[in-house]
XYZ file of C-alpha atoms in Angstrom:
470
model
C 155.438 77.712 99.321
C 158.142 79.924 98.285
C 158.830 83.893 98.979
C 157.808 84.292 95.530
C 154.153 82.536 95.704
C 153.291 83.845 98.692
C 153.561 87.498 96.955
C 152.147 86.604 93.960
C 149.179 84.692 95.562
C 149.362 88.190 97.624
C 149.308 90.083 94.789
C 146.613 88.400 93.043
C 144.066 88.770 96.391
C 144.862 92.602 96.213
C 143.645 92.439 92.787
C 140.473 90.801 93.272
C 139.573 92.762 96.567
C 140.429 95.787 94.648
C 137.955 95.045 91.715
C 134.879 93.487 93.647
C 135.042 96.928 95.724
C 135.355 98.810 92.373
C 132.005 96.251 91.001
C 129.724 96.464 93.748
C 129.567 99.586 96.009
C 129.812 99.402 99.434
C 130.033 95.480 99.703
C 131.917 94.549 102.374
C 135.286 92.635 101.481
C 137.618 91.990 104.544
C 141.659 92.011 103.068
C 143.930 89.343 103.844
C 145.448 89.182 107.092
C 145.317 88.658 111.784
C 142.238 89.808 111.718
C 140.256 87.290 109.065
C 142.388 84.227 111.211
C 138.934 82.792 112.245
C 137.218 82.819 108.907
C 140.232 80.033 107.829
C 138.778 77.493 109.682
C 135.534 75.560 111.429
C 134.825 74.330 114.687
C 136.612 71.046 113.674
C 139.621 72.784 112.768
C 139.637 75.580 114.466
C 142.463 74.395 117.287
C 144.876 73.618 114.672
C 144.775 76.816 112.888
C 144.351 78.624 116.007
C 148.311 76.814 116.906
C 149.724 77.821 113.073
C 149.763 81.629 114.020
C 149.034 82.403 110.027
C 147.365 85.194 108.951
C 143.290 84.619 107.601
C 142.127 84.998 104.012
C 140.496 87.451 102.360
C 136.668 87.467 103.341
C 133.145 88.999 101.533
C 130.356 89.198 103.109
C 127.549 90.000 100.524
C 123.862 91.428 101.233
C 122.266 90.042 98.390
C 122.653 86.986 95.481
C 123.742 89.370 93.262
C 126.752 90.204 95.955
C 127.352 86.680 95.132
C 126.664 86.279 91.531
C 129.721 89.452 91.119
C 131.709 87.886 93.970
C 132.032 84.168 92.459
C 132.271 85.871 88.630
C 135.013 88.018 89.812
C 136.978 84.896 91.717
C 136.651 82.892 88.363
C 137.889 85.321 86.133
C 141.234 86.107 88.069
C 141.520 82.948 89.012
C 141.394 82.638 92.676
C 139.638 80.027 94.455
C 136.501 80.062 96.683
C 135.246 78.868 99.987
C 131.816 79.239 100.822
C 130.803 79.340 104.862
C 127.761 79.548 106.872
C 128.360 79.727 110.201
C 131.497 77.988 110.633
C 130.189 75.340 113.211
C 131.216 72.157 110.330
C 133.104 69.566 111.688
C 134.787 67.857 109.276
C 137.176 70.876 107.775
C 134.935 71.978 105.011
C 134.785 75.347 105.455
C 138.825 75.627 106.020
C 140.530 78.236 103.977
C 144.772 78.979 103.264
C 145.643 82.713 102.739
C 145.365 82.448 98.976
C 141.740 82.015 98.994
C 138.284 84.132 99.198
C 136.041 82.695 101.754
C 132.396 84.104 100.925
C 130.406 84.457 103.732
C 126.111 84.075 103.828
C 126.558 85.492 107.720
C 124.529 88.617 106.041
C 121.645 86.647 104.171
C 119.661 86.494 107.010
C 116.063 87.609 106.049
C 113.387 84.903 106.241
C 111.506 85.990 103.216
C 108.400 84.680 103.503
C 106.236 81.789 104.940
C 103.399 80.922 103.646
C 101.407 78.689 106.143
C 98.774 76.945 103.339
C 101.561 75.442 101.503
C 103.589 74.850 104.453
C 106.721 76.457 103.771
C 108.953 79.115 103.851
C 111.736 80.904 102.249
C 114.955 82.146 103.082
C 118.459 83.078 103.100
C 121.160 81.243 104.172
C 122.757 82.508 106.954
C 119.107 82.650 109.459
C 120.216 80.408 112.019
C 118.297 77.380 112.912
C 116.613 77.761 115.896
C 115.636 81.667 114.814
C 113.605 80.193 111.781
C 111.793 78.168 114.695
C 111.446 81.078 116.905
C 110.281 82.788 113.672
C 107.323 80.097 112.913
C 105.810 79.899 116.624
C 103.432 81.963 115.456
C 102.202 80.476 112.594
C 101.754 76.829 114.998
C 104.584 75.777 112.188
C 108.422 74.269 113.032
C 111.267 73.366 110.648
C 112.492 69.996 111.461
C 115.777 69.407 110.507
C 117.515 69.894 114.429
C 121.035 69.640 114.618
C 122.950 69.569 117.899
C 124.125 72.831 117.088
C 120.661 74.273 116.004
C 121.219 77.209 117.717
C 124.493 78.041 116.295
C 124.451 76.637 112.986
C 123.115 78.174 109.939
C 120.262 77.059 107.280
C 122.659 77.220 104.273
C 125.543 75.226 106.370
C 123.142 72.970 106.927
C 122.259 72.294 103.466
C 125.409 71.590 102.451
C 126.112 69.579 105.309
C 122.779 67.947 105.154
C 122.738 67.964 108.284
C 120.604 65.339 110.705
C 120.413 65.570 114.048
C 118.219 64.202 117.036
C 115.021 64.566 115.627
C 115.648 62.282 112.259
C 113.680 59.361 113.351
C 110.715 60.502 112.577
C 111.406 63.754 110.016
C 114.253 62.639 108.496
C 117.670 64.357 107.590
C 118.218 68.293 106.115
C 117.468 66.794 102.517
C 113.705 65.599 102.950
C 112.901 69.231 103.997
C 114.440 71.477 100.799
C 111.995 71.509 98.198
C 113.840 74.281 95.838
C 116.905 76.240 96.014
C 118.740 79.332 94.195
C 122.299 78.498 94.110
C 125.415 80.499 92.128
C 127.323 78.450 89.721
C 130.840 78.347 89.775
C 130.393 80.989 86.644
C 128.721 83.438 88.700
C 125.223 82.059 87.315
C 122.111 81.582 89.433
C 120.046 78.801 88.719
C 116.771 77.421 91.088
C 116.530 74.190 91.295
C 113.823 71.701 92.594
C 109.551 72.769 93.042
C 107.810 75.222 95.381
C 105.229 71.958 95.233
C 105.556 68.854 97.119
C 105.514 66.534 94.356
C 107.897 67.666 90.855
C 109.992 65.373 88.956
C 111.006 67.596 85.771
C 114.496 67.437 84.912
C 117.552 65.829 87.347
C 116.896 65.950 90.869
C 119.691 68.491 90.910
C 118.721 69.600 94.866
C 119.528 66.778 97.040
C 122.938 66.716 94.573
C 123.052 70.348 96.121
C 122.171 69.330 99.526
C 125.436 67.718 101.535
C 127.802 68.927 98.489
C 129.348 70.885 100.651
C 129.672 73.838 98.565
C 131.750 72.463 95.909
C 129.022 72.683 93.156
C 127.732 76.341 94.073
C 126.762 78.580 96.587
C 122.596 78.482 97.849
C 121.470 82.030 98.083
C 117.691 80.866 98.869
C 115.441 77.415 100.001
C 112.528 77.492 100.360
C 111.750 74.847 103.104
C 109.029 72.907 104.277
C 107.483 72.860 107.465
C 105.153 70.874 109.898
C 102.523 71.646 112.170
C 103.934 72.079 115.820
C 102.955 69.438 117.288
C 99.943 69.465 119.769
C 102.061 67.712 122.578
C 105.737 66.500 124.043
C 107.006 64.577 126.425
C 110.250 63.181 127.563
C 110.363 59.238 128.374
C 113.892 57.901 129.843
C 114.986 54.898 130.018
C 118.139 53.268 132.463
C 119.306 50.097 132.046
C 122.190 48.197 133.857
C 125.014 48.358 131.336
C 125.166 49.157 127.636
C 124.485 45.808 126.036
C 121.439 45.797 127.592
C 120.220 49.035 126.996
C 120.925 48.261 123.040
C 118.590 46.051 123.622
C 116.528 48.648 124.376
C 116.861 50.326 121.194
C 115.723 47.077 119.353
C 112.590 46.700 121.646
C 111.657 50.854 120.527
C 111.557 49.271 117.199
C 109.667 46.519 117.400
C 106.917 48.325 119.447
C 104.074 50.482 117.840
C 105.452 53.986 118.978
C 107.714 56.055 116.580
C 109.334 58.430 118.393
C 110.830 61.916 116.946
C 113.895 61.744 119.136
C 116.006 58.189 119.996
C 119.428 59.083 121.863
C 121.519 56.568 123.073
C 124.420 57.230 126.105
C 126.593 54.154 127.132
C 127.942 54.165 129.980
C 131.660 55.961 129.295
C 129.313 58.648 128.041
C 126.937 59.124 131.111
C 130.606 59.561 133.373
C 131.665 62.110 131.213
C 128.564 64.293 131.138
C 128.559 63.645 134.896
C 131.987 64.515 135.195
C 131.657 67.950 132.815
C 128.447 69.009 133.793
C 127.892 68.168 137.716
C 125.514 65.714 137.176
C 124.785 62.158 138.750
C 122.882 60.388 136.057
C 125.224 57.191 135.829
C 123.473 56.942 139.566
C 120.830 55.700 137.796
C 122.023 53.390 135.387
C 124.650 52.095 133.454
C 123.202 52.972 129.936
C 120.622 55.581 129.288
C 117.959 56.114 125.848
C 116.609 59.544 125.831
C 113.612 59.469 123.813
C 110.927 62.280 122.435
C 107.511 61.200 121.575
C 105.336 63.993 120.170
C 101.583 63.926 118.359
C 98.256 63.044 119.247
C 97.710 60.509 122.353
C 101.171 61.475 124.231
C 100.182 58.941 127.147
C 98.746 55.888 124.889
C 102.868 56.019 123.486
C 104.295 56.448 126.763
C 102.698 53.561 128.292
C 103.615 50.912 125.303
C 107.111 52.758 125.639
C 107.301 52.350 128.353
C 105.625 48.281 128.391
C 107.951 47.581 125.510
C 111.511 48.825 127.120
C 110.082 47.628 131.137
C 110.350 44.606 128.912
C 113.625 44.663 128.616
C 115.205 45.805 131.836
C 114.823 49.428 131.744
C 113.613 51.938 134.494
C 111.650 53.896 132.846
C 110.817 57.786 133.373
C 107.762 59.830 131.877
C 110.061 62.863 132.899
C 108.886 66.494 133.793
C 108.588 69.360 131.481
C 111.590 70.750 133.325
C 112.975 67.453 133.677
C 113.522 66.430 130.046
C 114.655 70.076 129.325
C 117.410 69.722 130.790
C 118.005 65.989 129.857
C 118.138 67.129 126.389
C 120.313 70.579 127.126
C 122.524 67.848 128.137
C 122.115 65.886 125.346
C 123.507 68.690 123.197
C 126.744 70.120 125.096
C 126.566 68.466 128.116
C 129.953 66.029 126.981
C 132.922 67.039 127.554
C 136.568 67.171 125.356
C 139.146 65.494 127.444
C 141.409 68.029 127.642
C 144.510 66.434 129.141
C 144.267 63.721 126.576
C 144.979 62.787 123.265
C 141.303 62.390 121.241
C 139.238 62.376 117.686
C 135.404 62.200 117.701
C 133.652 60.494 114.776
C 130.223 60.651 112.521
C 129.808 57.222 111.512
C 126.575 55.401 110.470
C 125.102 52.277 110.640
C 121.337 50.370 110.180
C 120.252 50.954 113.081
C 119.509 46.998 113.615
C 123.640 47.213 113.945
C 124.227 49.456 116.471
C 125.079 46.963 119.195
C 127.691 45.648 117.039
C 129.437 48.848 116.549
C 129.361 49.157 120.913
C 130.001 45.448 121.544
C 133.406 46.026 118.959
C 134.365 48.502 121.275
C 136.384 46.919 123.796
C 138.455 44.707 121.405
C 139.471 47.773 119.824
C 140.523 49.799 123.023
C 142.874 46.312 123.932
C 144.203 45.938 120.741
C 144.876 49.815 120.424
C 145.246 50.991 124.315
C 142.758 53.370 123.756
C 139.093 54.258 125.454
C 136.295 54.577 123.409
C 132.721 55.750 124.409
C 129.411 56.643 121.848
C 126.478 58.315 122.180
C 124.123 57.758 119.144
C 120.604 59.066 117.474
C 120.025 55.655 117.847
C 116.600 56.387 115.758
C 118.737 56.161 112.576
C 121.620 54.235 113.492
C 124.403 57.046 113.684
C 126.567 57.306 116.133
C 129.178 59.985 117.772
C 132.425 58.085 119.289
C 135.083 59.757 121.426
C 138.408 58.145 121.153
C 140.842 59.078 123.795
C 144.410 58.134 124.471
C 146.670 59.402 127.347
C 149.425 61.377 126.650
C 152.850 60.511 127.765
C 156.666 62.919 127.536
C 157.165 61.062 124.258
C 154.560 61.958 121.923
C 156.011 65.521 120.972
C 153.376 68.022 119.109
C 151.126 65.380 117.015
C 148.766 62.318 118.643
C 150.221 58.772 118.719
C 149.884 56.715 115.206
C 147.530 54.469 117.105
C 145.017 56.851 117.976
C 144.321 57.672 114.013
C 144.600 53.900 113.683
C 141.968 53.096 115.841
C 139.700 55.215 115.156
C 140.094 53.617 111.440
C 139.197 50.624 112.483
C 136.289 51.848 113.916
C 135.476 53.306 110.528
C 135.561 49.653 108.638
C 133.504 48.114 111.442
C 130.948 50.564 110.594
C 132.048 49.660 106.682
C 131.624 45.760 107.335
C 127.832 45.964 108.649
C 127.036 48.071 105.759
C 127.203 51.357 107.179
C 129.043 54.721 106.357
C 131.871 56.652 107.298
C 129.997 60.110 108.003
C 126.162 60.066 108.772
C 125.831 63.981 109.147
C 128.909 66.061 109.369
C 130.259 65.186 105.835
C 133.220 64.677 104.762
C 135.322 68.375 104.615
C 138.981 67.565 104.487
C 139.421 65.284 107.506
C 137.803 62.529 105.755
C 139.051 61.837 102.432
C 141.086 59.105 103.242
C 137.693 57.299 104.580
C 135.493 58.072 102.539
C 138.243 56.085 99.884
C 137.315 53.323 101.549
C 133.933 53.384 101.435
C 133.499 54.717 97.725
C 134.023 52.372 94.724
C 137.070 54.547 92.148
C 134.092 54.635 89.577
C 132.250 56.611 92.245
C 134.325 58.289 92.979
C 135.682 58.785 88.922
C 131.592 59.648 88.749
C 131.765 62.513 91.002
C 134.376 64.020 90.190
C 133.281 64.237 86.690
C 129.909 65.831 87.564
C 132.481 68.527 89.640
C 134.200 69.185 86.403
C 131.772 69.200 84.365
C 130.044 72.081 86.930
C 133.392 73.728 88.033
C 135.942 72.907 85.136
C 138.094 75.912 86.284
C 137.940 74.642 90.112
C 136.900 77.574 92.004
C 134.288 76.227 94.349
C 136.075 74.719 97.896
C 138.675 72.742 95.814
C 139.968 69.577 97.552
C 137.117 68.990 100.003
C 134.051 66.616 99.930
C 135.342 64.214 97.028
């Protein structure tokens, strides 16, 4: 970018900031510069952004849907592009912003507008943190089921943007299954409502499902009607350790063939257990070489645990019905116990396959390791076939500032393994900026044309989050 272009972009942003302040009295707007650098990245791109040292974008922090409308409408008028942002906890680069862009953050839209126990719905603004919503719902005897590992820092709006999954998808589904209706500001600044407050409703095209998972390229959510469920009468954690990763994957099939439908089924291979022990000071590896961690809930909890113990013991599992405290500790280790290597190159993935194909993905690791000189481990949301592989490679003095090509090549080949088994390049994190090339491996040319046509119809000026998701 030339000096002239930088000057023009800065002038354009200054005009935007000044005019927005004139149109909306008291609106909080942060001018572009070093003070807004944290808004230029999400969790996936934080390290790269910090290393660049570039100043951040202009940032708008609206406090109402009307503020969002005005901010978007003005951006369209002035030809400024907008990056919608939730809590910034995304893992695909979907909330990255350049110096010449405006970030519209929903972090101040934190109202829980309504809870209706008889309808089993809540109406919330997008900045509400997932965990905070569930704390609020406890007194009503209800809970919001989507449960991403980052539930204590991620916002409902961000969960909607990426169709976030998480641990309890095995029983309760991903975010899309819990969203009934949305208020959405479109790229021209107009506000529409999509979906229905009722459980059933098929009037018109299903625009709610189109918005959920669209990563901010079609609109900015300002209100959501979410589906709630009764807090189960009981919850219990069951662990099953196995002598090898392969034996552990046999245990996954045994759960599916049992009469029990757990709320969460998480699988840890051998190197993942070693990683957690090293990072968290635990001793999981001493209990076995693979772990299936299960949450069951509802009535008949004792019968469910007994049926699981029978099924898992039959395939070599050493089953424990954990105490409440030990269970809570194991789930915390699942959410935050695995460390990222600081002395190695690494890539984290988010692939998914039909759950029957999980053993084949794990079985593919050794050949890829030998071929590319890498190490591969994976923790999985095994109840729905979603893996989070971690691919690492030792650093050498000859590497320079960039990781060796073989690391990305190994990651791409693992993506191809997932696709060959009927899977996908992203189960829950989204495409963002860092998975667009992999998405092209999955989607046909015609499918991509259709998606770009939808984007062009709703956002002909490419105002919202250009270059992301598709």
